[in-house]
Amino acid sequence: GEQVEQRPPHLSVREGDSAVIICTYTDPNSYYFFWYKQEPGAGLQLLMKVFSSTEINEGQGFTVLLNKKDKQLSLNLTAAHPGDSAVYFCAVSEASGGNYKPTFGKGTSLVVHP
Amino acid sequence: GALVYQYPRRTICKSGTSMRMECQAVGFQATSVAWYRQSPQKTFELIALSTVNSAIKYEQNFTQEKFPISHPNLSFSSMTVLNAYLEDRGLYLCGARDPGHSDYTFGSGTRLLVI
């Protein structure tokens, strides 16, 4: 089945710096890609959903890149601020079978220092 | 919009007892419901995927005998953790999806503490 590796497990940056989190996946049939943010004690907040056909996706304060050739998905937070401190998870799902169940990475704990 | 509510938000149960948690979808038809567990220091493991009018599919390491799931209609699902022990503690997340969407909407989770 699908396997998702996420790195780094921990990331510490200063306010205003960029922060990059990378996920690699194994299933070439993967079609949907997600980034979630989990704040302490909370559930999952969807940051962005990316389809297989789109390589560059701009969000508010971040960019998501999809490299299908290398089976890699990245989240780049530009100019991070302390409010971005949280655990970030990538997730990947495929369309076959119709269940779309996501497989999650292990998460990256991001700390942004003022 | 599509929302998923989970009850309770937090709960404590004694070792060896059981605990039921609920998942309510609002604003859409939850034909598929996925239950996940996030154990301390770990990622989200899929417990089972439930589709209305189909059998519930459990992942390896999770069984119906331990985590019975009910999905009686298009807005509600519940899961019970039977005979809970320390290794069952964590955040249980419910995600629901309707046929027109490719992604699951997640609730805030039920955090289970076993003492």
Coordinates of N, CA and C in Angstrom, one line a residue:
Chain A
G1 N 0.8 -1.2 0.0 CA 0.0 0.0 0.0 C 0.8 1.3 0.0
E2 N 0.2 2.4 0.0 CA 0.8 3.7 -0.1 C 1.7 3.9 1.2
Q3 N 2.9 4.4 1.0 CA 3.7 4.8 2.1 C 4.1 6.3 1.9
V4 N 4.0 7.0 3.0 CA 4.3 8.5 2.9 C 5.4 8.8 4.0
E5 N 6.5 9.3 3.5 CA 7.6 9.7 4.4 C 7.6 11.2 4.5
Q6 N 7.7 11.8 5.6 CA 7.7 13.2 5.8 C 8.9 13.7 6.6
R7 N 9.5 14.8 6.1 CA 10.7 15.3 6.8 C 10.7 16.8 6.8
P8 N 11.4 17.5 7.7 CA 11.9 16.9 8.9 C 10.9 16.6 10.0
P9 N 11.2 15.9 11.0 CA 10.2 15.7 12.1 C 10.0 16.9 12.9
H10 N 11.1 17.7 13.0 CA 11.1 18.9 13.8 C 11.7 20.0 13.1
L11 N 11.2 21.2 13.2 CA 11.7 22.4 12.4 C 11.6 23.6 13.3
S12 N 12.7 24.3 13.5 CA 12.7 25.5 14.3 C 13.2 26.7 13.4
V13 N 12.4 27.8 13.2 CA 12.9 28.9 12.4 C 12.6 30.2 13.2
R14 N 13.2 31.3 12.7 CA 12.9 32.6 13.3 C 11.8 33.2 12.5
E15 N 11.1 34.1 13.1 CA 10.0 34.9 12.5 C 10.6 35.5 11.2
G16 N 9.8 35.4 10.1 CA 10.3 36.0 8.9 C 11.0 35.1 8.0
D17 N 11.6 34.0 8.5 CA 12.3 33.0 7.7 C 11.3 32.1 7.0
S18 N 11.8 31.4 6.0 CA 10.9 30.4 5.4 C 11.1 29.1 6.0
A19 N 10.1 28.2 5.8 CA 10.1 26.8 6.4 C 9.6 25.9 5.3
V20 N 10.4 24.8 5.1 CA 10.0 23.9 4.1 C 9.9 22.5 4.7
I21 N 8.8 21.9 4.3 CA 8.5 20.5 4.8 C 8.2 19.7 3.5
I22 N 8.8 18.5 3.5 CA 8.8 17.7 2.3 C 8.2 16.3 2.6
C23 N 7.4 15.8 1.7 CA 6.8 14.5 1.8 C 7.1 13.7 0.5
T24 N 7.5 12.5 0.6 CA 7.6 11.6 -0.6 C 6.6 10.4 -0.4
Y25 N 6.1 10.0 -1.5 CA 5.1 9.0 -1.5 C 5.5 7.9 -2.5
T26 N 4.9 6.7 -2.4 CA 5.3 5.6 -3.2 C 4.4 5.2 -4.3
D27 N 3.1 5.5 -4.1 CA 2.1 5.0 -5.1 C 2.0 5.9 -6.3
P28 N 2.4 5.4 -7.5 CA 2.3 6.3 -8.7 C 0.9 6.7 -9.1
N29 N -0.1 5.9 -8.5 CA -1.5 6.2 -8.8 C -2.1 7.3 -7.9
S30 N -1.3 7.8 -7.0 CA -1.8 8.8 -6.1 C -2.3 10.0 -6.9
Y31 N -3.4 10.6 -6.4 CA -4.0 11.6 -7.2 C -4.4 12.9 -6.5
Y32 N -4.6 12.7 -5.2 CA -5.0 13.8 -4.3 C -4.0 14.0 -3.2
F33 N -3.6 15.2 -3.0 CA -2.6 15.5 -2.0 C -3.1 16.6 -1.1
F34 N -2.8 16.5 0.2 CA -3.3 17.4 1.2 C -2.2 17.8 2.2
W35 N -2.3 19.1 2.7 CA -1.6 19.5 3.8 C -2.5 20.0 4.9
Y36 N -2.3 19.5 6.1 CA -3.1 19.8 7.3 C -2.2 20.4 8.3
K37 N -2.9 21.2 9.1 CA -2.2 21.9 10.3 C -2.9 21.4 11.5
Q38 N -2.2 21.0 12.5 CA -2.8 20.6 13.8 C -2.2 21.5 14.9
E39 N -3.0 22.3 15.5 CA -2.5 23.1 16.6 C -2.7 22.3 17.9
P40 N -2.0 22.7 19.0 CA -2.0 21.9 20.2 C -3.4 21.6 20.7
G41 N -3.7 20.4 21.0 CA -5.0 20.0 21.5 C -6.2 20.0 20.5
A42 N -5.9 20.3 19.3 CA -6.9 20.4 18.3 C -6.9 19.3 17.2
G43 N -7.9 19.3 16.4 CA -7.9 18.4 15.3 C -7.2 18.9 14.1
L44 N -7.6 18.5 12.9 CA -6.9 18.8 11.7 C -7.6 19.9 10.9
Q45 N -6.8 20.9 10.5 CA -7.3 22.0 9.7 C -6.7 21.8 8.3
L46 N -7.5 21.7 7.3 CA -7.1 21.6 5.9 C -6.5 22.9 5.5
L47 N -5.2 22.9 5.1 CA -4.5 24.0 4.5 C -4.8 24.1 3.0
M48 N -4.5 23.0 2.3 CA -4.7 23.0 0.9 C -4.9 21.6 0.4
K49 N -5.7 21.5 -0.6 CA -5.9 20.2 -1.4 C -5.3 20.4 -2.8
V50 N -4.5 19.5 -3.2 CA -3.9 19.6 -4.5 C -4.2 18.4 -5.4
F51 N -4.6 18.7 -6.6 CA -4.8 17.6 -7.5 C -3.6 17.3 -8.3
S52 N -3.6 16.1 -8.8 CA -2.4 15.5 -9.5 C -2.0 16.4 -10.7
S53 N -2.9 17.1 -11.2 CA -2.6 17.9 -12.5 C -2.0 19.2 -12.2
T54 N -1.9 19.7 -10.9 CA -1.4 21.0 -10.6 C -0.1 20.9 -9.9
E55 N 1.0 21.6 -10.4 CA 2.3 21.4 -9.8 C 2.6 22.5 -8.8
I56 N 2.0 23.7 -9.1 CA 2.3 24.8 -8.2 C 1.0 25.4 -7.6
N57 N 0.9 25.5 -6.3 CA -0.3 25.9 -5.7 C 0.0 27.0 -4.7
E58 N -0.6 28.1 -4.8 CA -0.4 29.2 -3.9 C -1.5 29.3 -2.9
G59 N -1.1 29.4 -1.6 CA -2.0 29.7 -0.6 C -1.7 31.0 0.1
Q60 N -2.3 31.3 1.2 CA -2.1 32.5 1.9 C -0.8 32.4 2.8
G61 N 0.3 32.9 2.3 CA 1.5 32.8 3.1 C 2.3 31.5 2.9
F62 N 1.9 30.6 1.9 CA 2.6 29.4 1.7 C 2.4 29.0 0.2
T63 N 3.3 28.1 -0.2 CA 3.2 27.5 -1.5 C 3.3 26.0 -1.4
V64 N 2.6 25.3 -2.2 CA 2.6 23.8 -2.2 C 3.1 23.4 -3.6
L65 N 4.2 22.6 -3.6 CA 4.7 22.2 -4.9 C 4.5 20.6 -5.0
L66 N 4.1 20.2 -6.2 CA 4.0 18.8 -6.4 C 4.9 18.4 -7.6
N67 N 5.8 17.4 -7.3 CA 6.7 16.9 -8.3 C 6.4 15.4 -8.5
K68 N 5.6 15.2 -9.5 CA 5.1 13.8 -9.7 C 6.2 12.9 -10.2
K69 N 7.2 13.4 -10.9 CA 8.3 12.6 -11.4 C 9.0 12.0 -10.2
D70 N 9.3 12.8 -9.2 CA 10.0 12.3 -8.0 C 9.1 11.9 -6.9
K71 N 7.8 12.0 -7.1 CA 6.7 11.6 -6.1 C 7.0 12.4 -4.8
Q72 N 7.1 13.7 -5.0 CA 7.4 14.5 -3.8 C 6.4 15.7 -3.8
L73 N 6.0 16.0 -2.5 CA 5.1 17.1 -2.2 C 5.7 18.0 -1.2
S74 N 5.7 19.3 -1.4 CA 6.4 20.1 -0.4 C 5.5 21.3 0.0
L75 N 5.7 21.7 1.2 CA 5.0 22.9 1.8 C 6.0 23.9 2.1
N76 N 5.9 25.1 1.5 CA 6.9 26.1 1.8 C 6.2 27.3 2.4
L77 N 6.4 27.5 3.7 CA 5.9 28.7 4.4 C 6.8 29.9 4.2
T78 N 6.4 30.9 3.5 CA 7.2 32.0 3.3 C 7.0 33.0 4.5
A79 N 8.0 33.6 5.0 CA 7.9 34.6 6.1 C 7.1 34.1 7.2
A80 N 7.5 33.0 7.8 CA 6.8 32.4 8.9 C 6.6 33.3 10.1
H81 N 5.5 33.2 10.8 CA 5.3 34.0 12.0 C 4.9 33.0 13.1
P82 N 5.0 33.5 14.4 CA 4.7 32.6 15.5 C 3.4 31.8 15.4
G83 N 2.4 32.4 14.8 CA 1.1 31.8 14.7 C 1.1 30.6 13.8
D84 N 2.2 30.4 13.0 CA 2.3 29.2 12.2 C 2.9 28.0 13.0
S85 N 3.2 28.2 14.2 CA 3.8 27.1 15.1 C 2.7 26.1 15.2
A86 N 2.9 24.9 14.8 CA 2.0 23.8 14.9 C 2.6 22.5 14.4
V87 N 1.8 21.4 14.3 CA 2.3 20.2 13.7 C 1.6 20.2 12.3
Y88 N 2.4 19.9 11.3 CA 1.9 19.9 9.9 C 2.0 18.4 9.4
F89 N 0.9 18.0 8.8 CA 0.8 16.7 8.2 C 0.5 16.8 6.7
C90 N 1.2 16.0 5.9 CA 0.8 15.8 4.6 C 0.0 14.5 4.5
A91 N -0.9 14.4 3.5 CA -1.7 13.2 3.3 C -1.8 13.0 1.8
V92 N -1.9 11.7 1.4 CA -2.0 11.3 0.0 C -3.1 10.3 -0.2
S93 N -3.9 10.5 -1.2 CA -4.9 9.5 -1.5 C -5.0 9.2 -3.0
E94 N -5.5 8.0 -3.3 CA -5.6 7.7 -4.7 C -7.1 7.6 -5.0
A95 N -7.4 7.7 -6.3 CA -8.8 7.7 -6.7 C -9.4 6.3 -7.0
S96 N -8.5 5.3 -7.2 CA -9.0 4.0 -7.6 C -9.8 3.4 -6.4
G97 N -10.8 2.6 -6.7 CA -11.6 2.0 -5.7 C -12.7 3.0 -5.1
G98 N -12.5 4.2 -5.4 CA -13.6 5.2 -5.0 C -13.6 5.6 -3.5
N99 N -12.7 5.1 -2.7 CA -12.8 5.4 -1.3 C -11.9 6.6 -0.9
Y100 N -10.9 7.0 -1.6 CA -10.1 8.2 -1.4 C -9.5 8.3 0.0
K101 N -9.4 7.2 0.7 CA -8.9 7.3 2.1 C -7.5 7.8 2.1
P102 N -7.2 8.9 2.9 CA -5.8 9.4 2.9 C -4.9 8.7 3.8
T103 N -3.6 8.6 3.3 CA -2.5 8.1 4.1 C -1.7 9.3 4.6
F104 N -1.4 9.3 5.9 CA -0.8 10.5 6.4 C 0.7 10.3 6.6
G105 N 1.5 11.4 6.5 CA 2.9 11.4 6.9 C 2.9 11.4 8.4
K106 N 4.1 11.3 9.0 CA 4.3 11.3 10.4 C 4.2 12.7 11.1
G107 N 4.2 13.7 10.3 CA 4.1 15.0 10.9 C 5.4 15.8 11.1
T108 N 5.3 17.1 11.0 CA 6.5 17.9 11.3 C 6.1 19.0 12.3
S109 N 6.8 19.0 13.4 CA 6.5 20.0 14.5 C 7.3 21.2 14.2
L110 N 6.6 22.3 13.8 CA 7.2 23.6 13.5 C 7.1 24.6 14.6
V111 N 8.2 25.1 15.0 CA 8.3 26.2 16.0 C 8.8 27.4 15.3
V112 N 8.1 28.5 15.4 CA 8.5 29.8 14.9 C 8.8 30.7 16.0
H113 N 10.1 31.1 16.2 CA 10.5 32.0 17.3 C 10.4 33.4 16.9
P114 N 9.8 34.3 17.9 CA 9.7 35.7 17.6 C 11.1 36.4 17.4
Chain B
G1 N -21.6 25.4 4.8 CA -20.5 24.6 4.5 C -20.5 23.2 5.1
A2 N -19.6 22.4 4.8 CA -19.5 21.0 5.3 C -18.8 21.0 6.6
L3 N -19.4 20.5 7.6 CA -18.8 20.4 9.0 C -18.9 19.0 9.5
V4 N -18.0 18.7 10.4 CA -18.0 17.4 11.1 C -17.8 17.7 12.6
Y5 N -18.7 17.2 13.4 CA -18.6 17.4 14.8 C -18.4 16.1 15.5
Q6 N -17.5 16.1 16.5 CA -17.2 14.9 17.2 C -17.5 15.1 18.7
Y7 N -18.1 14.1 19.3 CA -18.4 14.1 20.7 C -17.9 12.9 21.4
P8 N -17.4 12.9 22.6 CA -17.1 14.2 23.3 C -15.7 14.7 22.8
R9 N -15.3 15.8 23.2 CA -14.0 16.4 22.8 C -12.9 15.7 23.6
R10 N -13.2 15.4 24.9 CA -12.2 14.8 25.7 C -12.9 13.8 26.6
T11 N -12.3 12.7 26.9 CA -12.9 11.8 27.9 C -11.8 11.0 28.6
I12 N -12.1 10.5 29.8 CA -11.2 9.7 30.5 C -12.0 8.4 30.9
C13 N -11.4 7.3 30.7 CA -12.0 6.1 31.1 C -11.0 5.2 31.9
K14 N -11.6 4.4 32.7 CA -10.7 3.5 33.5 C -10.3 2.3 32.6
S15 N -9.1 1.8 32.9 CA -8.6 0.7 32.2 C -9.5 -0.5 32.2
G16 N -9.8 -1.1 31.1 CA -10.7 -2.2 31.0 C -12.2 -1.9 30.8
T17 N -12.5 -0.6 30.8 CA -13.9 -0.2 30.5 C -14.0 0.3 29.0
S18 N -15.2 0.6 28.6 CA -15.4 0.9 27.2 C -15.8 2.4 27.0
M19 N -15.6 2.9 25.8 CA -15.9 4.3 25.6 C -16.5 4.5 24.2
R20 N -17.6 5.2 24.1 CA -18.2 5.4 22.8 C -18.0 6.8 22.4
M21 N -17.7 7.0 21.1 CA -17.6 8.4 20.6 C -18.4 8.5 19.3
E22 N -18.8 9.8 19.1 CA -19.8 10.0 18.0 C -19.3 11.0 17.0
C23 N -19.8 10.9 15.8 CA -19.3 11.7 14.7 C -20.6 12.2 13.9
Q24 N -20.8 13.5 13.8 CA -22.0 14.0 13.2 C -21.6 14.9 12.0
A25 N -22.1 14.6 10.8 CA -21.8 15.4 9.6 C -23.0 16.4 9.4
V26 N -22.6 17.6 9.1 CA -23.6 18.7 8.9 C -23.4 19.4 7.6
G27 N -24.4 19.5 6.8 CA -24.3 20.2 5.5 C -23.9 19.3 4.3
F28 N -23.8 18.1 4.5 CA -23.5 17.2 3.4 C -23.8 15.7 3.8
Q29 N -23.8 14.9 2.8 CA -24.2 13.5 3.1 C -22.9 12.6 3.2
A30 N -22.8 12.1 4.4 CA -21.5 11.4 4.8 C -21.7 9.9 4.3
T31 N -21.5 9.7 3.1 CA -21.6 8.3 2.6 C -20.4 7.4 3.0
S32 N -19.3 8.1 3.2 CA -18.1 7.4 3.7 C -17.6 8.1 4.9
V33 N -17.3 7.3 5.9 CA -16.7 7.8 7.2 C -15.4 7.0 7.5
A34 N -14.4 7.7 7.7 CA -13.1 7.1 8.1 C -12.7 7.4 9.5
W35 N -12.4 6.4 10.3 CA -12.0 6.7 11.7 C -10.5 6.4 11.7
Y36 N -9.8 7.4 12.3 CA -8.4 7.4 12.5 C -8.0 7.5 14.0
R37 N -6.8 7.0 14.3 CA -6.3 7.2 15.7 C -4.9 7.8 15.6
Q38 N -4.7 8.8 16.4 CA -3.4 9.4 16.5 C -2.9 9.1 17.9
S39 N -2.0 8.1 18.0 CA -1.4 7.8 19.3 C -0.3 8.8 19.7
P40 N 0.0 9.0 21.0 CA 1.1 10.0 21.3 C 2.3 9.8 20.5
Q41 N 2.8 10.9 20.0 CA 4.1 10.9 19.2 C 3.9 10.2 17.8
K42 N 2.7 9.9 17.4 CA 2.6 9.2 16.1 C 1.7 9.9 15.1
T43 N 1.6 9.4 14.0 CA 0.8 10.0 12.9 C -0.6 9.4 13.0
F44 N -1.5 9.7 12.1 CA -2.8 9.2 12.0 C -2.9 7.8 11.4
E45 N -3.3 6.8 12.1 CA -3.5 5.5 11.6 C -5.0 5.3 11.3
L46 N -5.2 4.8 10.1 CA -6.6 4.5 9.7 C -7.1 3.2 10.5
I47 N -8.2 3.3 11.2 CA -8.8 2.2 11.9 C -9.7 1.4 11.0
A48 N -10.6 2.2 10.4 CA -11.6 1.5 9.5 C -12.2 2.6 8.6
L49 N -12.8 2.1 7.5 CA -13.5 2.9 6.5 C -14.9 2.3 6.4
S50 N -15.9 3.2 6.7 CA -17.3 2.7 6.6 C -18.0 3.4 5.5
T51 N -18.7 2.7 4.7 CA -19.5 3.3 3.6 C -21.0 2.8 3.9
V52 N -21.9 3.7 3.8 CA -23.3 3.3 4.0 C -23.7 2.3 3.1
N53 N -24.4 1.3 3.6 CA -24.9 0.1 2.8 C -23.8 -0.8 2.3
S54 N -22.6 -0.7 2.9 CA -21.5 -1.6 2.6 C -20.9 -2.1 3.9
A55 N -20.1 -3.1 3.8 CA -19.4 -3.7 4.9 C -18.4 -2.7 5.4
I56 N -18.1 -2.6 6.7 CA -17.1 -1.8 7.2 C -15.7 -2.5 7.0
K57 N -14.7 -1.8 6.5 CA -13.4 -2.4 6.2 C -12.4 -1.9 7.3
Y58 N -11.9 -2.9 8.1 CA -10.9 -2.6 9.1 C -9.5 -2.8 8.5
E59 N -8.6 -1.9 9.0 CA -7.2 -2.0 8.6 C -6.6 -3.1 9.5
Q60 N -5.4 -3.5 9.0 CA -4.6 -4.4 9.8 C -4.3 -3.9 11.2
N61 N -4.4 -4.7 12.2 CA -4.1 -4.3 13.6 C -5.4 -3.7 14.2
F62 N -6.5 -3.6 13.5 CA -7.7 -3.1 14.1 C -8.8 -4.0 13.8
T63 N -9.7 -4.3 14.8 CA -10.8 -5.3 14.5 C -12.1 -4.7 15.0
Q64 N -13.1 -5.3 14.4 CA -14.5 -5.0 14.8 C -14.7 -5.4 16.3
E65 N -14.1 -6.4 16.7 CA -14.3 -6.8 18.1 C -13.8 -5.8 19.1
K66 N -12.8 -5.1 18.7 CA -12.2 -4.0 19.6 C -12.8 -2.6 19.3
F67 N -13.1 -2.3 18.1 CA -13.5 -1.0 17.7 C -14.8 -1.1 16.9
P68 N -15.9 -1.6 17.5 CA -17.2 -1.7 16.7 C -17.6 -0.3 16.2
I69 N -18.1 -0.2 15.0 CA -18.5 1.0 14.3 C -19.9 0.9 13.9
S70 N -20.7 1.9 14.1 CA -22.0 2.0 13.5 C -22.1 3.2 12.6
H71 N -22.8 3.0 11.5 CA -22.9 4.1 10.5 C -24.3 3.9 9.9
P72 N -25.3 4.3 10.7 CA -26.7 4.0 10.4 C -27.4 4.9 9.3
N73 N -26.8 6.1 9.1 CA -27.4 7.0 8.1 C -26.4 7.9 7.6
L74 N -26.8 8.9 6.8 CA -25.8 9.7 6.0 C -25.3 10.9 6.8
S75 N -25.6 10.9 8.1 CA -25.1 12.1 8.9 C -24.5 11.6 10.2
F76 N -24.5 10.4 10.5 CA -24.0 10.0 11.8 C -23.2 8.7 11.8
S77 N -22.2 8.6 12.6 CA -21.4 7.4 12.8 C -20.9 7.4 14.3
S78 N -20.8 6.2 14.8 CA -20.2 6.1 16.2 C -19.2 5.0 16.2
M79 N -18.3 5.1 17.1 CA -17.3 4.0 17.3 C -17.1 3.8 18.8
T80 N -17.0 2.6 19.2 CA -16.7 2.3 20.6 C -15.3 1.7 20.7
V81 N -14.6 2.1 21.7 CA -13.3 1.5 22.1 C -13.7 0.5 23.2
L82 N -13.6 -0.8 23.0 CA -14.0 -1.8 24.0 C -12.8 -2.1 24.8
N83 N -13.0 -2.3 26.1 CA -12.0 -2.8 26.9 C -10.7 -2.0 26.7
A84 N -10.8 -0.7 27.0 CA -9.7 0.2 26.7 C -8.5 0.0 27.6
Y85 N -7.3 0.1 27.1 CA -6.1 0.0 27.9 C -5.2 1.2 27.5
L86 N -4.1 1.3 28.2 CA -3.2 2.4 28.0 C -2.8 2.7 26.5
E87 N -2.6 1.6 25.8 CA -2.2 1.8 24.4 C -3.3 2.3 23.5
D88 N -4.5 2.4 24.0 CA -5.6 2.9 23.2 C -5.8 4.4 23.4
R89 N -5.0 5.0 24.3 CA -5.1 6.5 24.4 C -4.6 7.2 23.2
G90 N -5.2 8.4 23.0 CA -4.8 9.2 21.8 C -6.0 10.0 21.3
L91 N -5.8 10.6 20.2 CA -6.8 11.4 19.5 C -7.5 10.6 18.5
Y92 N -8.8 10.4 18.5 CA -9.6 9.6 17.6 C -10.3 10.6 16.6
L93 N -10.0 10.5 15.4 CA -10.5 11.5 14.4 C -11.5 10.8 13.5
C94 N -12.5 11.5 13.2 CA -13.5 11.0 12.3 C -13.5 12.0 11.0
G95 N -13.4 11.4 9.9 CA -13.5 12.1 8.6 C -14.6 11.6 7.8
A96 N -15.4 12.5 7.2 CA -16.5 12.1 6.4 C -16.5 12.7 5.0
R97 N -17.0 12.0 4.1 CA -17.0 12.4 2.7 C -18.3 12.1 2.0
D98 N -18.7 13.0 1.1 CA -19.9 12.7 0.3 C -19.4 12.3 -1.1
P99 N -20.2 11.7 -1.9 CA -19.8 11.1 -3.2 C -19.3 12.2 -4.2
G100 N -19.6 13.4 -4.0 CA -19.2 14.5 -4.9 C -17.8 15.1 -4.6
H101 N -17.2 14.6 -3.6 CA -15.9 15.2 -3.2 C -14.9 14.1 -3.1
S102 N -13.6 14.5 -3.3 CA -12.5 13.6 -3.2 C -11.8 13.6 -1.9
D103 N -12.2 14.6 -1.0 CA -11.5 14.7 0.3 C -12.4 14.5 1.4
Y104 N -11.9 14.2 2.6 CA -12.6 14.0 3.8 C -12.6 15.3 4.6
T105 N -13.8 15.6 5.2 CA -13.8 16.7 6.1 C -13.7 16.1 7.5
F106 N -12.7 16.6 8.3 CA -12.4 16.0 9.6 C -13.0 16.8 10.7
G107 N -13.4 16.1 11.8 CA -13.8 16.7 13.0 C -12.6 17.1 13.8
S108 N -12.9 17.6 15.0 CA -11.8 18.1 15.9 C -11.2 16.9 16.7
G109 N -11.9 15.8 16.7 CA -11.4 14.6 17.3 C -11.9 14.4 18.7
T110 N -11.8 13.2 19.2 CA -12.1 12.9 20.6 C -10.8 12.4 21.2
R111 N -10.4 13.1 22.3 CA -9.1 12.7 22.9 C -9.5 11.8 24.1
L112 N -8.9 10.6 24.0 CA -9.2 9.5 25.0 C -8.0 9.4 25.9
L113 N -8.2 9.5 27.2 CA -7.2 9.2 28.2 C -7.6 8.0 29.0
V114 N -6.8 7.0 29.2 CA -7.1 5.8 29.9 C -6.3 5.8 31.2
I115 N -7.0 5.6 32.3 CA -6.2 5.6 33.6 C -6.4 4.3 34.3

